[in-house]
């Protein structure tokens, strides 16, 4: 029978009524395959995945397909967001076999879990033919599959190996320059991002490039960064009506998105736009922050302060059929009816023309010029045009609320919540808006009270008051990173101490002394066919790169030589493999932290919090800040507090100069000119 009705994942529950005898990924499920000597069909997806829905409708809801699979296979469904370890392990196999990957991911395994065949989306007849052929081969010539599985597993293990580093030590960060120059050859200098489609945002890449551009005073690089952020904010990729970013753009212009909205994208993009706002004070960047918050607050936040995972790409259209993007797109006549006499202005601002056209008489809103320039062209004051734009968006939002909303993935994931928590903390630093700080604190309290077990481990998922699945390295790394950012808002040392506790737990349970890297799964837990070490940054930075950055930051706060040693050894191990820097931007960020620009700033005194708020609004990614309004034992602050004076200590290489007494003097001292 289909056992998915006992699960909590929205994706698994979507398949609970399929006639296929689906089971969840559990040791007893895998043991069943061994006992019955059956192949395993492993099908991996997630709730917001459009093509996952298509394959379900075409094949997994079909009784003919079900009869074949139920007779010859143990069928296992996995939510990749719940079990990123399973997803990553078998994605390596699919990429070796086919040269590409994606979701849905479908893999056939021997009873012991070793893969022998795989791919992504398949139509019904192709799927059935393949299922029939594979079970016949396994029945008649099992030795062929055994031999292939052995060779494929060796290939999977080889993918986890890093090339040896033969340098005597870590090179000077000046060596980052040729990597960035190579990287820049893939830039799209017309619309920002990379010169290819589809276009993913990759926020961690731009966080690094912004920092590197600032520290090297590269105007071209910062101009490219601003072009990218502006075009992303103007494009259909960003929902200017209701807030929030979709997952990626299918075209070169950031125009038509793949309409699913993921929490992890929006958390990281809030951090990115917050940092860019600090650097430029561009009101567009603040608008993006505010609108992203509106979406998260209204659609993805629970009463406890937890954040849901995603909004689906699909929703019901006017005919009652599921259609990708139905919630977001507009017909011209519909817009005329809503906007009335303002439509001629609206169509100029949002390109209700050939450029803004999508398909089936539908338009996706996209802005291609700043309001300042448009106001001149349209002979209207910029202030009036800005007010009209706000009014139009409110009208469209009100009208859109009458539509069927996309499906909600209502599970809570530790690492994704941490990314959003950090986004809110960074937004507070940039804007001083306490709504963002309060949201961050509420979420941090939820994580530390509901997702942190008394024995020290984190849980991966939380839903209906129940926490499940032991957390993975990414959960510890991102949560610690978010708590550090929250400390830098509040300077409440409990958050920094909790980050330290999580790192210590990870060192004890995940760190591989031989490889000098962290395993993705904790030692002693369920063992997959091959150990997984996540080192390459993707749409979410790699768990090892985040942990290395966290260790280095905590080594400065706590003067902890072991943390520093581990972080730098990890960086040393990874450096030889950085051939395409876009997959290692978070490692490059750590490398840049070793440059001569980097400083620590200790702020002490009765007005420390007020002074911190002023300094936090300044873009200074090369400066690590600690602050206190009372005596503190934190090494950066110890013996520096005087209750009658505000003192600002600028430190470098564990040496501090004489303290400044005013915030503006300090800002001048830390600014790169």
XYZ file of C-alpha atoms in Angstrom:
673
model
C 0.000 0.000 0.000
C 0.984 3.655 -0.351
C 2.489 4.707 3.006
C 3.048 8.421 2.321
C -0.119 9.419 4.197
C 1.889 8.944 7.395
C 4.426 11.641 6.395
C 4.348 15.408 7.050
C 6.147 16.675 3.936
C 3.675 18.454 1.598
C 5.493 16.916 -1.368
C 5.127 13.384 -0.048
C 1.517 14.024 0.914
C 0.846 15.168 -2.665
C 1.654 11.594 -3.700
C -0.233 9.871 -0.878
C -3.196 8.986 -3.102
C -1.139 7.621 -6.012
C -1.905 3.966 -6.826
C 1.836 3.252 -6.547
C 2.880 1.653 -3.253
C 5.172 4.543 -2.339
C 7.248 4.354 0.808
C 9.404 6.969 2.513
C 13.212 6.661 2.695
C 13.736 4.634 5.873
C 16.050 1.752 6.887
C 13.121 -0.663 6.982
C 12.151 0.285 3.418
C 15.649 -0.458 2.175
C 15.678 -3.711 4.123
C 12.440 -4.731 2.395
C 14.184 -4.461 -0.980
C 16.972 -6.746 0.257
C 14.535 -9.259 1.749
C 12.390 -9.395 -1.402
C 15.401 -9.054 -3.743
C 13.739 -6.223 -5.661
C 15.127 -3.191 -7.415
C 14.318 0.175 -5.860
C 12.784 3.089 -7.726
C 13.930 6.266 -6.004
C 11.932 9.320 -7.120
C 13.065 12.687 -5.717
C 11.337 16.065 -6.044
C 9.855 18.922 -4.063
C 6.441 20.507 -3.679
C 7.040 23.612 -5.837
C 8.526 21.617 -8.745
C 6.410 22.057 -11.889
C 7.738 19.043 -13.809
C 7.374 16.875 -10.717
C 3.645 17.608 -10.879
C 3.568 16.845 -14.601
C 5.231 13.454 -14.214
C 2.967 12.595 -11.314
C -0.131 13.311 -13.409
C 1.153 11.488 -16.492
C 2.688 8.439 -14.811
C 2.371 8.138 -11.061
C -1.411 8.596 -11.040
C -1.735 5.989 -13.807
C -2.892 2.476 -12.803
C -0.994 0.772 -15.641
C 2.268 2.336 -14.455
C 1.396 1.472 -10.860
C 0.783 -2.192 -11.705
C 4.239 -2.488 -13.263
C 6.061 -0.694 -10.446
C 4.155 -2.449 -7.647
C 4.901 -5.877 -9.108
C 8.646 -5.493 -9.590
C 9.979 -2.591 -7.510
C 10.118 -1.147 -4.032
C 9.106 2.448 -4.793
C 10.519 5.243 -2.629
C 9.544 8.918 -2.699
C 11.886 11.533 -1.237
C 11.380 15.240 -0.621
C 14.787 16.636 -1.541
C 14.287 19.506 0.898
C 13.778 17.123 3.810
C 16.603 14.815 2.763
C 19.243 16.848 0.908
C 21.761 14.093 1.652
C 19.831 11.484 -0.337
C 19.235 13.991 -3.119
C 22.899 15.026 -3.364
C 24.228 11.468 -3.313
C 22.045 10.191 -6.127
C 22.229 13.433 -8.098
C 25.942 12.721 -8.479
C 25.027 9.373 -10.011
C 22.535 10.915 -12.435
C 25.048 13.559 -13.493
C 27.688 10.878 -14.152
C 25.208 8.806 -16.166
C 23.532 11.573 -18.161
C 25.764 14.646 -17.930
C 23.008 16.702 -16.340
C 20.613 16.756 -13.415
C 17.342 18.235 -12.258
C 13.997 17.391 -10.740
C 12.077 15.195 -10.729
C 15.071 12.916 -10.318
C 14.367 9.233 -10.872
C 16.968 6.594 -10.108
C 16.842 2.787 -10.085
C 18.928 1.153 -7.349
C 20.044 -2.341 -6.526
C 18.534 -3.642 -3.278
C 21.658 -2.473 -1.401
C 21.127 1.119 -2.587
C 23.752 1.326 -5.343
C 22.405 3.114 -8.456
C 22.303 1.464 -11.883
C 20.172 3.855 -13.961
C 18.779 7.359 -13.658
C 17.416 10.499 -15.243
C 14.919 13.274 -14.692
C 11.500 13.693 -16.344
C 10.091 10.859 -18.456
C 6.836 10.496 -20.362
C 4.625 7.534 -19.495
C 5.518 5.144 -22.328
C 9.242 5.815 -22.033
C 9.045 5.316 -18.268
C 7.141 2.030 -18.544
C 9.459 0.670 -21.227
C 12.507 1.475 -19.112
C 10.992 -0.005 -15.940
C 10.153 -3.226 -17.796
C 13.603 -3.526 -19.410
C 15.496 -2.905 -16.174
C 13.607 -5.511 -14.192
C 14.141 -8.031 -17.026
C 17.894 -7.379 -17.008
C 17.980 -7.747 -13.226
C 16.082 -11.026 -13.477
C 18.084 -12.510 -16.356
C 21.561 -10.950 -16.108
C 22.023 -9.514 -12.596
C 25.811 -9.684 -12.926
C 25.685 -6.904 -15.564
C 23.941 -4.581 -13.163
C 26.290 -5.592 -10.343
C 29.353 -4.735 -12.419
C 27.927 -1.385 -13.557
C 26.860 -0.468 -10.013
C 30.369 -1.147 -8.700
C 31.983 1.098 -11.314
C 29.388 3.842 -10.889
C 29.809 3.888 -7.119
C 33.549 4.342 -7.543
C 32.825 7.335 -9.797
C 30.527 8.837 -7.149
C 33.252 8.498 -4.515
C 35.809 10.113 -6.825
C 33.607 13.210 -7.152
C 34.105 13.921 -3.446
C 37.905 13.991 -3.720
C 39.678 17.347 -3.866
C 42.929 17.800 -5.807
C 45.926 18.019 -3.448
C 47.348 21.419 -2.561
C 51.103 21.480 -3.114
C 51.628 25.099 -2.038
C 53.452 25.776 1.219
C 50.532 27.803 2.537
C 47.566 29.916 1.530
C 48.558 32.448 -1.120
C 48.002 36.166 -0.629
C 44.389 37.196 -1.442
C 45.850 39.284 -4.271
C 45.671 36.016 -6.225
C 41.888 36.338 -6.268
C 42.220 38.959 -9.011
C 42.827 36.607 -11.991
C 39.936 34.428 -10.842
C 37.566 37.409 -10.849
C 38.893 38.516 -14.243
C 38.172 35.054 -15.642
C 34.751 35.120 -13.981
C 33.878 38.527 -15.450
C 34.104 37.129 -18.990
C 30.761 35.395 -18.362
C 28.977 38.594 -17.237
C 26.004 40.045 -19.129
C 26.835 43.745 -19.332
C 23.393 44.627 -20.729
C 21.078 43.037 -18.171
C 23.409 41.891 -15.422
C 23.881 38.369 -14.173
C 25.509 35.786 -16.389
C 25.236 35.826 -20.157
C 23.055 32.761 -20.421
C 19.535 31.543 -19.865
C 18.037 30.405 -17.613
C 19.352 33.024 -15.195
C 19.672 32.129 -11.520
C 20.263 34.888 -8.978
C 23.122 33.181 -7.052
C 23.070 35.812 -4.270
C 26.220 34.559 -2.575
C 28.163 35.270 -5.772
C 27.040 38.888 -5.719
C 27.686 39.282 -1.997
C 31.289 38.310 -2.685
C 31.649 40.365 -5.875
C 30.280 43.432 -4.100
C 32.738 42.983 -1.245
C 35.647 42.354 -3.606
C 34.690 45.319 -5.799
C 34.542 47.556 -2.744
C 37.815 46.373 -1.203
C 39.670 46.674 -4.507
C 37.873 49.911 -5.451
C 36.792 48.365 -8.751
C 34.208 50.742 -10.236
C 33.459 48.416 -13.165
C 32.674 45.524 -10.843
C 30.425 47.620 -8.609
C 28.681 49.067 -11.670
C 28.029 45.519 -12.863
C 26.708 44.580 -9.445
C 24.307 47.541 -9.430
C 23.198 46.768 -12.979
C 22.408 43.210 -11.912
C 20.511 44.183 -8.762
C 18.546 46.874 -10.595
C 17.554 44.631 -13.496
C 16.588 41.829 -11.123
C 14.383 44.226 -9.159
C 12.784 45.599 -12.332
C 12.169 42.218 -13.939
C 9.281 39.834 -13.682
C 11.622 37.743 -11.550
C 10.734 40.092 -8.677
C 7.039 40.324 -7.839
C 6.657 44.100 -7.689
C 2.956 43.712 -6.831
C 3.176 41.352 -3.863
C 6.889 41.122 -3.095
C 9.366 38.270 -3.199
C 11.596 36.730 -5.865
C 10.865 33.705 -7.991
C 13.497 31.004 -8.335
C 15.039 31.982 -11.672
C 14.375 33.666 -14.999
C 13.881 31.521 -18.103
C 15.211 34.312 -20.363
C 18.197 36.675 -20.503
C 16.261 39.743 -19.300
C 15.094 38.611 -15.823
C 11.623 38.884 -17.377
C 9.689 35.609 -17.249
C 10.423 33.632 -14.121
C 9.956 30.039 -13.176
C 7.253 31.231 -10.833
C 7.965 29.237 -7.685
C 9.082 31.357 -4.712
C 11.579 29.725 -2.377
C 12.360 30.877 1.158
C 16.089 30.296 0.728
C 16.281 32.659 -2.259
C 14.385 35.430 -0.523
C 16.405 35.195 2.682
C 19.713 35.473 0.852
C 18.447 38.203 -1.475
C 17.268 40.261 1.489
C 20.836 40.086 2.813
C 22.249 41.017 -0.591
C 19.972 44.017 -1.102
C 20.576 45.125 2.492
C 24.331 45.153 1.920
C 23.874 46.986 -1.378
C 21.594 49.541 0.292
C 24.265 50.218 2.897
C 26.760 50.876 0.115
C 24.578 53.010 -2.175
C 21.472 54.183 -0.244
C 19.591 53.394 -3.469
C 15.847 53.624 -2.623
C 15.092 50.813 -5.084
C 17.098 48.421 -2.923
C 15.144 49.401 0.175
C 11.896 48.959 -1.762
C 12.985 45.392 -2.558
C 13.739 44.731 1.124
C 10.376 46.118 2.239
C 8.373 44.233 -0.387
C 10.219 40.978 0.288
C 9.346 41.381 3.957
C 5.706 41.960 3.019
C 5.590 38.679 1.094
C 7.326 36.701 3.832
C 5.145 38.249 6.544
C 1.813 37.727 4.771
C 2.408 34.342 3.110
C 5.296 32.423 4.691
C 5.319 33.285 8.422
C 3.629 31.275 11.193
C 2.203 32.673 14.426
C 5.261 31.210 16.207
C 7.616 33.177 13.964
C 8.737 30.228 11.842
C 9.011 30.542 8.069
C 7.364 28.170 5.606
C 9.422 26.791 2.734
C 7.880 27.788 -0.583
C 5.070 28.908 -2.830
C 4.330 26.653 -5.790
C 4.896 27.653 -9.429
C 1.395 26.479 -10.347
C -2.034 27.793 -9.410
C -5.578 27.464 -10.742
C -6.424 29.643 -13.748
C -9.861 31.086 -14.524
C -10.909 27.772 -16.058
C -10.026 25.912 -12.869
C -6.957 24.177 -14.323
C -3.483 24.260 -12.797
C -1.169 26.467 -14.802
C 2.295 27.812 -14.140
C 2.256 31.558 -13.479
C -1.556 31.895 -13.562
C -1.506 33.873 -10.311
C 0.987 36.479 -11.561
C 0.268 37.284 -15.212
C -2.130 39.796 -16.775
C -4.096 40.263 -19.970
C -4.036 43.719 -21.518
C -7.816 44.202 -21.395
C -7.819 43.193 -17.748
C -5.177 45.825 -16.973
C -7.159 48.481 -18.870
C -10.233 47.681 -16.812
C -8.365 47.880 -13.498
C -6.257 50.968 -14.235
C -8.692 53.028 -16.319
C -7.295 56.343 -17.506
C -3.861 55.538 -16.070
C -3.323 52.568 -18.373
C -1.387 54.553 -21.065
C 1.131 55.570 -18.379
C 1.183 52.105 -16.827
C 1.922 50.360 -20.128
C 4.943 52.593 -20.681
C 6.342 51.944 -17.192
C 5.743 48.175 -17.218
C 6.186 47.401 -20.937
C 2.742 46.123 -21.880
C 4.137 45.665 -25.372
C 6.138 43.112 -27.351
C 8.961 43.225 -24.814
C 6.676 42.491 -21.873
C 4.590 39.871 -23.674
C 4.848 36.288 -22.427
C 2.360 33.903 -24.076
C -1.389 33.234 -24.500
C -2.233 36.970 -24.375
C -0.453 37.191 -21.011
C 2.014 39.867 -19.893
C 4.624 39.710 -17.160
C 5.378 43.147 -15.699
C 8.916 44.363 -16.394
C 10.458 47.809 -15.963
C 13.372 48.770 -18.208
C 14.016 52.401 -17.271
C 14.302 54.269 -13.966
C 11.331 56.389 -12.964
C 13.549 59.459 -13.178
C 14.077 58.936 -16.919
C 10.499 57.826 -17.531
C 9.145 60.960 -15.869
C 11.001 63.097 -18.417
C 9.829 60.981 -21.356
C 6.235 60.948 -20.115
C 6.245 64.619 -19.078
C 5.215 63.968 -15.482
C 7.010 64.742 -12.242
C 9.026 61.897 -10.746
C 7.200 62.177 -7.407
C 3.783 61.926 -9.056
C 4.920 58.965 -11.170
C 6.284 57.222 -8.099
C 2.991 57.746 -6.262
C 1.052 56.426 -9.242
C 3.255 53.339 -9.417
C 2.523 52.594 -5.761
C -1.206 53.094 -6.339
C -1.164 50.818 -9.407
C 0.587 48.074 -7.474
C -1.944 48.343 -4.656
C -4.822 48.079 -7.135
C -3.284 45.051 -8.816
C -2.545 43.417 -5.475
C -6.152 43.863 -4.375
C -7.380 42.365 -7.653
C -4.877 39.514 -7.544
C -5.977 38.535 -4.061
C -9.251 37.377 -5.646
C -7.357 34.706 -7.600
C -6.487 31.201 -6.433
C -3.132 31.388 -4.694
C -0.248 29.033 -5.472
C 0.170 25.961 -3.311
C 2.043 26.401 -0.036
C 4.822 24.142 1.198
C 4.213 24.547 4.912
C 7.132 22.595 6.342
C 9.739 24.511 8.330
C 13.400 23.757 7.556
C 16.178 24.743 9.969
C 18.759 25.948 7.430
C 16.235 27.852 5.295
C 14.800 29.556 8.372
C 18.349 30.527 9.324
C 18.910 32.103 5.893
C 15.734 34.152 6.284
C 16.644 35.027 9.871
C 19.994 36.335 8.651
C 18.192 38.294 5.920
C 16.104 40.056 8.551
C 19.117 40.732 10.777
C 21.011 42.213 7.833
C 17.971 44.293 6.841
C 17.827 45.719 10.352
C 21.510 46.651 10.226
C 20.982 48.459 6.926
C 17.718 50.263 7.712
C 17.380 50.452 11.486
C 13.767 49.256 11.158
C 12.937 47.376 14.381
C 10.242 45.345 12.634
C 13.069 43.433 10.990
C 14.944 42.977 14.262
C 11.848 41.744 16.093
C 11.111 39.276 13.298
C 14.672 37.973 13.473
C 14.598 37.562 17.252
C 11.242 35.756 17.157
C 12.546 33.310 14.568
C 15.801 32.749 16.446
C 13.802 31.986 19.580
C 11.704 29.486 17.630
C 14.784 27.719 16.252
C 16.594 27.550 19.571
C 13.521 26.404 21.535
C 11.748 24.052 19.088
C 14.474 22.810 16.730
C 17.299 22.389 19.243
C 17.190 19.173 21.255
C 18.365 19.175 24.858
C 21.193 16.763 23.988
C 22.707 19.360 21.649
C 21.577 18.303 18.170
C 19.322 20.261 15.836
C 16.261 18.932 14.060
C 15.914 19.446 10.314
C 12.140 19.917 9.993
C 9.292 21.289 12.079
C 5.562 21.081 11.400
C 2.405 20.962 13.516
C 4.435 21.393 16.691
C 6.635 18.369 15.941
C 10.342 18.419 15.049
C 11.668 15.563 12.892
C 14.799 14.281 11.097
C 18.244 14.828 12.577
C 19.748 17.969 11.075
C 22.526 18.022 8.502
C 25.706 20.079 8.402
C 23.983 22.875 6.462
C 21.507 23.347 9.332
C 24.289 23.836 11.890
C 26.358 26.066 9.612
C 23.560 28.403 8.501
C 22.013 28.614 11.970
C 25.343 29.530 13.547
C 25.934 32.102 10.803
C 22.501 33.653 11.367
C 23.001 33.829 15.138
C 26.299 35.663 14.600
C 24.466 38.225 12.452
C 21.786 38.572 15.143
C 24.502 39.183 17.733
C 25.845 41.957 15.506
C 22.401 43.612 15.690
C 21.730 43.244 19.409
C 25.156 42.532 20.916
C 23.364 40.121 23.211
C 26.124 37.574 23.758
C 23.670 34.683 24.176
C 23.354 34.537 20.386
C 27.121 34.392 19.887
C 27.466 31.737 22.594
C 24.755 29.635 20.962
C 26.520 29.902 17.601
C 29.627 28.627 19.371
C 27.706 25.683 20.864
C 26.421 24.654 17.439
C 29.907 24.810 15.945
C 31.321 22.712 18.799
C 28.595 20.105 18.244
C 29.392 20.029 14.525
C 33.107 19.637 15.218
C 32.376 16.662 17.457
C 29.831 14.913 15.242
C 30.521 15.958 11.620
C 34.223 16.787 11.304
C 36.434 14.332 9.425
C 39.952 14.677 10.836
C 41.485 12.807 7.896
C 39.883 14.905 5.173
C 39.894 18.099 7.269
C 36.358 18.793 6.068
C 32.913 18.302 7.530
C 30.682 15.422 6.480
C 27.173 16.401 5.403
C 25.638 13.697 7.632
C 26.528 13.219 11.287
C 28.747 10.256 12.067
C 26.863 7.333 13.564
C 23.601 8.151 11.809
C 22.188 6.384 8.752
C 24.972 5.627 6.261
C 24.414 6.263 2.560
C 26.330 4.487 -0.208
C 29.075 7.155 -0.175
C 30.133 9.879 2.215
C 29.063 13.344 1.099
C 31.244 16.436 1.584
C 29.491 19.543 0.258
C 32.181 21.957 -0.924
C 30.841 23.700 -4.052
C 28.622 26.755 -3.591
C 25.377 26.746 -5.506
C 22.097 28.670 -5.130
C 22.774 28.077 -1.433
C 26.453 28.267 -0.416
C 28.067 24.931 0.447
C 27.744 23.768 4.037
C 31.537 23.456 4.353
C 32.166 26.966 3.016
C 29.631 28.446 5.444
C 31.107 26.520 8.360
C 34.637 27.621 7.435
C 33.572 31.284 7.400
C 31.732 30.839 10.706
C 34.759 29.213 12.323
C 36.998 32.050 11.193
C 34.612 34.731 12.510
C 34.234 32.953 15.859
C 38.022 32.559 16.068
C 38.267 36.360 16.056
C 35.486 36.885 18.590
C 36.778 34.234 20.999
C 40.503 34.373 20.163
C 40.244 30.646 19.453
C 43.315 29.324 17.652
C 41.742 25.927 16.942
C 38.757 27.451 15.132
C 41.163 29.515 13.028
C 43.354 26.514 12.260
C 40.415 24.393 11.083
C 38.934 27.196 8.970
C 42.212 27.964 7.216
C 43.030 24.287 6.683
C 39.635 23.844 5.015
C 40.347 26.827 2.770
C 43.807 25.479 1.955
C 42.291 22.120 0.977
C 39.711 23.671 -1.364
C 41.846 26.303 -3.132
C 43.377 23.983 -5.797
C 39.902 23.054 -7.031
C 38.761 26.611 -7.718
C 38.771 26.525 -11.505
C 35.388 28.194 -11.996
C 35.080 30.769 -9.185
C 31.287 31.139 -9.342
C 31.054 27.760 -7.560
C 33.430 28.844 -4.798
C 32.416 32.431 -4.018
C 31.968 31.783 -0.304
C 35.444 30.278 -0.111
C 36.738 33.378 -1.918
C 34.979 35.452 0.738
C 36.959 33.647 3.442
C 40.167 34.085 1.449
C 39.454 37.815 1.136
C 39.067 37.953 4.931
C 42.830 37.346 5.114
C 43.659 40.560 3.230
C 45.391 43.525 4.813
C 42.139 45.528 4.713
C 40.400 43.472 7.374
C 39.841 44.889 10.833
C 37.968 44.312 14.062
C 36.042 47.091 15.783
C 35.263 47.017 19.512
C 32.628 49.557 20.594
C 32.322 50.107 24.341
C 30.468 52.591 26.486
C 27.048 53.728 27.689
C 25.887 54.621 24.151
C 27.324 51.532 22.435
C 24.038 50.351 20.933
C 23.218 53.753 19.488
C 26.719 54.008 18.047
C 26.516 50.494 16.619
C 23.320 51.349 14.764
C 25.069 54.288 13.118
C 28.092 52.203 12.128
C 26.012 49.205 11.033
C 24.426 51.396 8.344
C 27.860 51.886 6.768
C 29.019 49.362 4.178
C 32.159 47.870 5.713
C 32.245 44.119 4.935
C 35.903 43.964 5.947
C 35.190 44.989 9.550
C 34.030 42.627 12.309
C 32.142 44.471 15.051
C 31.713 43.665 18.733
C 30.011 45.990 21.209
C 28.940 46.247 24.822
C 27.329 48.654 27.289
C 28.746 46.787 30.293
C 31.935 44.890 31.183
C 32.333 41.813 28.967
C 34.534 38.744 29.027
C 34.530 38.440 25.243
C 38.216 38.687 24.213
C 37.560 41.510 21.729
C 35.878 43.547 24.481
C 37.656 42.432 27.639
C 39.082 45.218 29.811
C 37.971 47.891 27.313
C 34.724 49.112 28.892
C 34.661 52.451 30.716
C 31.218 53.394 32.020
C 31.762 57.138 31.538
C 33.167 57.068 27.998
C 32.241 55.858 24.527
C 35.338 54.211 23.071
C 35.910 52.769 19.599
C 38.890 50.412 19.249
C 40.001 49.668 15.675
C 42.113 46.501 15.710
C 44.159 44.595 13.148
C 46.247 41.452 13.508
C 45.322 41.310 17.203
C 46.695 44.794 17.786
C 44.509 47.803 18.605
C 45.319 51.465 18.231
C 44.319 54.186 20.643
C 40.526 54.382 20.809
C 38.433 56.941 18.992
C 35.709 58.683 20.964
C 33.260 59.518 18.176
C 31.401 57.386 15.654
C 32.169 59.634 12.665
C 35.924 59.473 13.360
C 35.673 55.696 13.553
C 33.727 55.449 10.307
C 36.390 57.525 8.589
C 39.108 55.230 9.959
C 37.496 52.003 8.743
C 36.325 53.220 5.339
C 38.357 52.025 2.364
C 39.250 55.022 0.232
